[in-house]
Amino acid sequence: MDGSSAEAAAHRYQSLFSDVAGISSRELLEDSLLPSSTPTTSSTRSTIQPKWRFHGHNVLLVDVRTDSERDVSMISGAVSLGEFKTNILPSLESRVSDSDSALPDMIVTYCTIGFRSGMEARNLIHEYPTIFAGWENDDNSAQEEGRTSITKVGNLDGIIPFANATEYERSSNNEQSPHRIPMEPLIIDRKTKTATNKVHVYGPSWKMHLSPAYEAITFSRIEFAWRGLMVLSRSCWSFACCQR
């Protein structure tokens, strides 16, 4: 398995969403594992405190996959899209100032390989234009457009590239980067919050892109076909909204 093949596939999907920043798992890990990043631990982290950092931004990861995919595993510190809209979005809407460090100033969506998460990231920008902005917008343009605050939105390359990147970091952490923060479990069981080597890769064709250090779980053929139709329908709606 060549990890770069997963990154290349994800980059192709990310490029479909030019209004959303494409985020690399390797860069996210590199920025978050540096001592200056001071990520919070699970014992001190609240439901809205960011654990991840990217280019100086406090990042909250939002998992847009289905419940059955998240039941296999999630990225540590991530929340589901439903949890985000119910518990965190209202706080972002009422944020008093951009200096509110208890809230993330960047939302990064993720799925398997960057397509579904790209759609949901774009939808956030279009549905909540006073809160979210794509990477190309700066603070001044946001203020001119009447935004109450600036929250960047990004699209991660997916849980497959993320899993591959964690394996790379583990192998190089002690040898090449002894200054890095000791790695916490980064892919966890949703219920127990403990480390797991299982990753849902959606369909059988994505198994080859996952590091052999992880066990790939897929949908059944029937469910795969049904969910493919759902994604197609959702993508048509998302791209139509972008043209408005």
mmCIF file of C-alpha atoms in Angstrom:
data_model
loop_
_atom_site.group_PDB
_atom_site.id
_atom_site.type_symbol
_atom_site.label_atom_id
_atom_site.label_comp_id
_atom_site.label_asym_id
_atom_site.label_seq_id
_atom_site.Cartn_x
_atom_site.Cartn_y
_atom_site.Cartn_z
ATOM 1 C CA MET A 1 0.000 0.000 0.000
ATOM 2 C CA ASP A 2 1.329 3.406 -0.946
ATOM 3 C CA GLY A 3 0.090 6.091 1.433
ATOM 4 C CA SER A 4 0.655 8.712 -1.227
ATOM 5 C CA SER A 5 -2.082 7.105 -3.357
ATOM 6 C CA ALA A 6 -4.659 7.893 -0.674
ATOM 7 C CA GLU A 7 -3.390 11.468 -0.438
ATOM 8 C CA ALA A 8 -3.532 11.852 -4.223
ATOM 9 C CA ALA A 9 -7.100 10.537 -4.352
ATOM 10 C CA ALA A 10 -8.135 12.849 -1.522
ATOM 11 C CA HIS A 11 -6.502 15.831 -3.219
ATOM 12 C CA ARG A 12 -8.579 15.167 -6.338
ATOM 13 C CA TYR A 13 -11.756 15.257 -4.280
ATOM 14 C CA GLN A 14 -10.640 18.317 -2.326
ATOM 15 C CA SER A 15 -9.970 20.175 -5.582
ATOM 16 C CA LEU A 16 -13.673 19.910 -6.447
ATOM 17 C CA PHE A 17 -14.383 22.393 -3.660
ATOM 18 C CA SER A 18 -12.309 25.432 -4.575
ATOM 19 C CA ASP A 19 -14.084 27.583 -1.974
ATOM 20 C CA VAL A 20 -12.984 25.295 0.873
ATOM 21 C CA ALA A 21 -9.456 24.867 2.169
ATOM 22 C CA GLY A 22 -8.018 21.407 1.562
ATOM 23 C CA ILE A 23 -6.300 20.270 4.773
ATOM 24 C CA SER A 24 -3.532 17.674 4.843
ATOM 25 C CA SER A 25 -3.580 15.154 7.691
ATOM 26 C CA ARG A 26 0.204 15.208 7.850
ATOM 27 C CA GLU A 27 0.248 18.990 8.263
ATOM 28 C CA LEU A 28 -2.520 18.825 10.853
ATOM 29 C CA LEU A 29 -0.555 16.270 12.859
ATOM 30 C CA GLU A 30 2.709 18.165 12.501
ATOM 31 C CA ASP A 31 1.157 21.419 13.718
ATOM 32 C CA SER A 32 -0.720 19.726 16.559
ATOM 33 C CA LEU A 33 2.139 17.606 17.872
ATOM 34 C CA LEU A 34 4.615 20.455 18.278
ATOM 35 C CA PRO A 35 5.165 21.538 21.895
ATOM 36 C CA SER A 36 3.924 25.060 21.131
ATOM 37 C CA SER A 37 0.569 23.636 20.137
ATOM 38 C CA THR A 38 -0.176 22.526 23.720
ATOM 39 C CA PRO A 39 -3.169 20.340 22.807
ATOM 40 C CA THR A 40 -5.615 19.717 25.617
ATOM 41 C CA THR A 41 -6.001 16.272 27.126
ATOM 42 C CA SER A 42 -9.207 14.287 27.256
ATOM 43 C CA SER A 43 -9.449 14.911 31.010
ATOM 44 C CA THR A 44 -9.461 18.702 30.631
ATOM 45 C CA ARG A 45 -11.129 19.122 27.262
ATOM 46 C CA SER A 46 -14.733 20.375 27.211
ATOM 47 C CA THR A 47 -17.168 19.587 24.424
ATOM 48 C CA ILE A 48 -16.095 22.666 22.472
ATOM 49 C CA GLN A 49 -12.413 23.099 23.340
ATOM 50 C CA PRO A 50 -10.214 22.430 20.309
ATOM 51 C CA LYS A 51 -7.578 19.756 20.477
ATOM 52 C CA TRP A 52 -6.092 20.275 17.043
ATOM 53 C CA ARG A 53 -4.185 23.155 15.479
ATOM 54 C CA PHE A 54 -3.496 24.120 11.869
ATOM 55 C CA HIS A 55 -1.405 27.114 10.801
ATOM 56 C CA GLY A 56 -2.068 28.878 14.087
ATOM 57 C CA HIS A 57 -5.801 28.140 14.175
ATOM 58 C CA ASN A 58 -7.613 26.274 16.945
ATOM 59 C CA VAL A 59 -9.308 23.474 15.053
ATOM 60 C CA LEU A 60 -12.420 21.475 15.766
ATOM 61 C CA LEU A 61 -12.782 18.321 13.667
ATOM 62 C CA VAL A 62 -16.315 17.489 12.540
ATOM 63 C CA ASP A 63 -17.028 13.925 11.422
ATOM 64 C CA VAL A 64 -19.694 14.024 8.684
ATOM 65 C CA ARG A 65 -19.868 10.249 8.187
ATOM 66 C CA THR A 66 -22.766 7.996 9.124
ATOM 67 C CA ASP A 67 -23.368 6.589 12.596
ATOM 68 C CA SER A 68 -22.336 3.111 11.478
ATOM 69 C CA GLU A 69 -18.986 4.441 10.229
ATOM 70 C CA ARG A 70 -18.364 6.397 13.430
ATOM 71 C CA ASP A 71 -19.261 3.326 15.500
ATOM 72 C CA VAL A 72 -16.142 1.665 14.062
ATOM 73 C CA SER A 73 -13.827 4.549 14.977
ATOM 74 C CA MET A 74 -13.395 8.313 14.991
ATOM 75 C CA ILE A 75 -10.516 10.752 15.116
ATOM 76 C CA SER A 76 -9.883 11.673 18.736
ATOM 77 C CA GLY A 77 -11.450 14.990 19.723
ATOM 78 C CA ALA A 78 -13.854 15.050 16.775
ATOM 79 C CA VAL A 79 -17.606 15.539 17.039
ATOM 80 C CA SER A 80 -20.356 14.396 14.708
ATOM 81 C CA LEU A 81 -22.030 16.888 12.367
ATOM 82 C CA GLY A 82 -25.239 16.555 14.374
ATOM 83 C CA GLU A 83 -23.433 17.268 17.650
ATOM 84 C CA PHE A 84 -21.710 20.238 16.076
ATOM 85 C CA LYS A 85 -24.933 21.833 14.845
ATOM 86 C CA THR A 86 -26.759 21.168 18.115
ATOM 87 C CA ASN A 87 -24.126 21.937 20.744
ATOM 88 C CA ILE A 88 -21.429 24.106 19.179
ATOM 89 C CA LEU A 89 -22.913 26.099 16.314
ATOM 90 C CA PRO A 90 -25.122 28.185 18.642
ATOM 91 C CA SER A 91 -22.015 29.234 20.590
ATOM 92 C CA LEU A 92 -20.306 30.289 17.371
ATOM 93 C CA GLU A 93 -23.381 32.285 16.372
ATOM 94 C CA SER A 94 -23.352 34.183 19.651
ATOM 95 C CA ARG A 95 -19.581 34.581 19.935
ATOM 96 C CA VAL A 96 -18.781 38.031 21.284
ATOM 97 C CA SER A 97 -15.298 38.354 19.869
ATOM 98 C CA ASP A 98 -12.711 36.462 17.840
ATOM 99 C CA SER A 99 -10.508 36.305 20.937
ATOM 100 C CA ASP A 100 -12.822 33.805 22.640
ATOM 101 C CA SER A 101 -10.237 31.041 23.028
ATOM 102 C CA ALA A 102 -12.776 28.526 24.352
ATOM 103 C CA LEU A 103 -14.199 28.276 20.844
ATOM 104 C CA PRO A 104 -12.462 26.997 17.705
ATOM 105 C CA ASP A 105 -11.670 29.527 15.009
ATOM 106 C CA MET A 106 -11.447 26.837 12.347
ATOM 107 C CA ILE A 107 -13.873 24.001 11.606
ATOM 108 C CA VAL A 108 -12.444 21.087 9.628
ATOM 109 C CA THR A 109 -14.832 18.475 8.293
ATOM 110 C CA TYR A 110 -13.758 14.948 7.437
ATOM 111 C CA CYS A 111 -15.136 11.745 5.949
ATOM 112 C CA THR A 112 -13.372 8.804 4.301
ATOM 113 C CA ILE A 113 -11.413 10.510 1.559
ATOM 114 C CA GLY A 114 -12.608 14.132 1.342
ATOM 115 C CA PHE A 115 -15.719 14.163 -0.872
ATOM 116 C CA ARG A 116 -18.645 14.101 1.552
ATOM 117 C CA SER A 117 -16.762 16.374 3.938
ATOM 118 C CA GLY A 118 -16.133 18.824 1.101
ATOM 119 C CA MET A 119 -19.864 19.020 0.454
ATOM 120 C CA GLU A 120 -20.671 19.594 4.116
ATOM 121 C CA ALA A 121 -17.940 22.220 4.484
ATOM 122 C CA ARG A 122 -19.318 24.080 1.471
ATOM 123 C CA ASN A 123 -22.836 23.817 2.888
ATOM 124 C CA LEU A 124 -21.710 25.411 6.165
ATOM 125 C CA ILE A 125 -20.252 28.374 4.287
ATOM 126 C CA HIS A 126 -23.399 28.848 2.222
ATOM 127 C CA GLU A 127 -25.927 28.177 4.987
ATOM 128 C CA TYR A 128 -24.194 30.333 7.629
ATOM 129 C CA PRO A 129 -22.460 33.154 5.714
ATOM 130 C CA THR A 130 -22.253 35.412 8.787
ATOM 131 C CA ILE A 131 -20.207 32.826 10.685
ATOM 132 C CA PHE A 132 -18.087 30.829 8.258
ATOM 133 C CA ALA A 133 -15.659 31.716 5.511
ATOM 134 C CA GLY A 134 -13.555 29.757 3.077
ATOM 135 C CA TRP A 135 -9.782 29.876 3.338
ATOM 136 C CA GLU A 136 -9.485 32.571 0.681
ATOM 137 C CA ASN A 137 -11.407 35.085 2.830
ATOM 138 C CA ASP A 138 -9.528 37.212 5.368
ATOM 139 C CA ASP A 139 -10.782 38.950 8.500
ATOM 140 C CA ASN A 140 -11.275 42.305 6.759
ATOM 141 C CA SER A 141 -13.416 40.911 3.954
ATOM 142 C CA ALA A 142 -15.492 39.041 6.520
ATOM 143 C CA GLN A 143 -16.168 42.247 8.436
ATOM 144 C CA GLU A 144 -17.125 44.073 5.252
ATOM 145 C CA GLU A 145 -19.659 41.349 4.477
ATOM 146 C CA GLY A 146 -21.256 41.768 7.894
ATOM 147 C CA ARG A 147 -19.933 38.635 9.571
ATOM 148 C CA THR A 148 -20.170 38.676 13.353
ATOM 149 C CA SER A 149 -16.884 36.785 13.617
ATOM 150 C CA ILE A 150 -14.540 34.850 11.397
ATOM 151 C CA THR A 151 -14.456 31.060 11.550
ATOM 152 C CA LYS A 152 -12.507 29.363 8.818
ATOM 153 C CA VAL A 153 -13.797 26.149 7.270
ATOM 154 C CA GLY A 154 -11.537 23.419 5.943
ATOM 155 C CA ASN A 155 -11.873 19.947 4.439
ATOM 156 C CA LEU A 156 -9.533 17.233 5.742
ATOM 157 C CA ASP A 157 -8.194 14.691 3.274
ATOM 158 C CA GLY A 158 -10.058 11.967 5.184
ATOM 159 C CA ILE A 159 -9.728 9.328 7.860
ATOM 160 C CA ILE A 160 -7.762 7.009 5.531
ATOM 161 C CA PRO A 161 -4.950 9.534 4.915
ATOM 162 C CA PHE A 162 -5.178 10.478 8.604
ATOM 163 C CA ALA A 163 -4.683 6.860 9.701
ATOM 164 C CA ASN A 164 -1.745 6.527 7.324
ATOM 165 C CA ALA A 165 -0.257 9.765 8.653
ATOM 166 C CA THR A 166 -0.555 8.621 12.276
ATOM 167 C CA GLU A 167 1.370 5.476 11.415
ATOM 168 C CA TYR A 168 4.082 7.580 9.769
ATOM 169 C CA GLU A 169 4.250 9.849 12.831
ATOM 170 C CA ARG A 170 4.539 6.874 15.178
ATOM 171 C CA SER A 171 7.428 5.420 13.223
ATOM 172 C CA SER A 172 9.313 8.716 13.058
ATOM 173 C CA ASN A 173 8.336 10.279 16.392
ATOM 174 C CA ASN A 174 11.229 8.909 18.427
ATOM 175 C CA GLU A 175 13.838 8.893 15.667
ATOM 176 C CA GLN A 176 13.375 12.089 13.657
ATOM 177 C CA SER A 177 11.275 14.219 15.995
ATOM 178 C CA PRO A 178 12.197 13.566 19.641
ATOM 179 C CA HIS A 179 10.874 17.060 20.521
ATOM 180 C CA ARG A 180 7.306 16.152 19.617
ATOM 181 C CA ILE A 181 4.599 15.731 22.217
ATOM 182 C CA PRO A 182 4.035 12.049 23.127
ATOM 183 C CA MET A 183 1.202 10.816 20.959
ATOM 184 C CA GLU A 184 -2.193 10.181 22.523
ATOM 185 C CA PRO A 185 -4.538 7.649 20.911
ATOM 186 C CA LEU A 186 -5.509 9.412 17.696
ATOM 187 C CA ILE A 187 -8.071 6.998 16.277
ATOM 188 C CA ILE A 188 -10.449 5.837 18.956
ATOM 189 C CA ASP A 189 -13.473 3.665 19.587
ATOM 190 C CA ARG A 190 -16.510 5.941 19.738
ATOM 191 C CA LYS A 191 -17.963 4.350 22.867
ATOM 192 C CA THR A 192 -14.917 3.474 24.968
ATOM 193 C CA LYS A 193 -12.745 6.431 23.854
ATOM 194 C CA THR A 194 -9.784 4.059 23.714
ATOM 195 C CA ALA A 195 -7.382 3.426 20.846
ATOM 196 C CA THR A 196 -8.457 1.092 18.051
ATOM 197 C CA ASN A 197 -6.866 -0.114 14.830
ATOM 198 C CA LYS A 198 -10.210 -0.391 13.001
ATOM 199 C CA VAL A 199 -11.120 2.160 10.323
ATOM 200 C CA HIS A 200 -14.284 2.237 8.222
ATOM 201 C CA VAL A 201 -13.187 2.785 4.607
ATOM 202 C CA TYR A 202 -16.694 2.967 3.089
ATOM 203 C CA GLY A 203 -16.228 0.624 0.112
ATOM 204 C CA PRO A 204 -13.957 -2.328 -0.759
ATOM 205 C CA SER A 205 -11.990 -0.330 -3.335
ATOM 206 C CA TRP A 206 -10.555 1.879 -0.580
ATOM 207 C CA LYS A 207 -9.037 -1.003 1.412
ATOM 208 C CA MET A 208 -5.843 -0.910 -0.619
ATOM 209 C CA HIS A 209 -5.259 2.716 0.387
ATOM 210 C CA LEU A 210 -5.218 2.003 4.137
ATOM 211 C CA SER A 211 -2.028 1.212 6.032
ATOM 212 C CA PRO A 212 -1.723 -2.499 6.905
ATOM 213 C CA ALA A 213 -1.380 -1.398 10.532
ATOM 214 C CA TYR A 214 -5.152 -0.836 10.469
ATOM 215 C CA GLU A 215 -8.097 -3.160 9.890
ATOM 216 C CA ALA A 216 -10.393 -1.936 7.122
ATOM 217 C CA ILE A 217 -14.160 -2.210 7.662
ATOM 218 C CA THR A 218 -16.613 -1.670 4.769
ATOM 219 C CA PHE A 219 -20.326 -1.470 4.090
ATOM 220 C CA SER A 220 -22.071 -4.498 2.638
ATOM 221 C CA ARG A 221 -22.576 -4.357 -1.139
ATOM 222 C CA ILE A 222 -26.248 -3.497 -0.806
ATOM 223 C CA GLU A 223 -25.657 -0.731 1.721
ATOM 224 C CA PHE A 224 -22.696 0.526 -0.289
ATOM 225 C CA ALA A 225 -24.869 0.888 -3.390
ATOM 226 C CA TRP A 226 -27.690 2.563 -1.455
ATOM 227 C CA ARG A 227 -25.381 5.023 0.275
ATOM 228 C CA GLY A 228 -23.699 5.770 -3.044
ATOM 229 C CA LEU A 229 -27.044 6.926 -4.414
ATOM 230 C CA MET A 230 -27.583 9.071 -1.330
ATOM 231 C CA VAL A 231 -24.187 10.715 -1.766
ATOM 232 C CA LEU A 232 -24.879 11.338 -5.461
ATOM 233 C CA SER A 233 -28.185 13.003 -4.612
ATOM 234 C CA ARG A 234 -26.545 15.087 -1.907
ATOM 235 C CA SER A 235 -23.716 16.134 -4.219
ATOM 236 C CA CYS A 236 -26.132 17.330 -6.907
ATOM 237 C CA TRP A 237 -27.869 19.489 -4.316
ATOM 238 C CA SER A 238 -24.587 20.852 -2.956
ATOM 239 C CA PHE A 239 -23.170 21.828 -6.337
ATOM 240 C CA ALA A 240 -26.522 23.374 -7.341
ATOM 241 C CA CYS A 241 -26.462 25.545 -4.213
ATOM 242 C CA CYS A 242 -22.949 26.691 -5.053
ATOM 243 C CA GLN A 243 -24.165 28.052 -8.385
ATOM 244 C CA ARG A 244 -26.832 30.268 -6.798
#
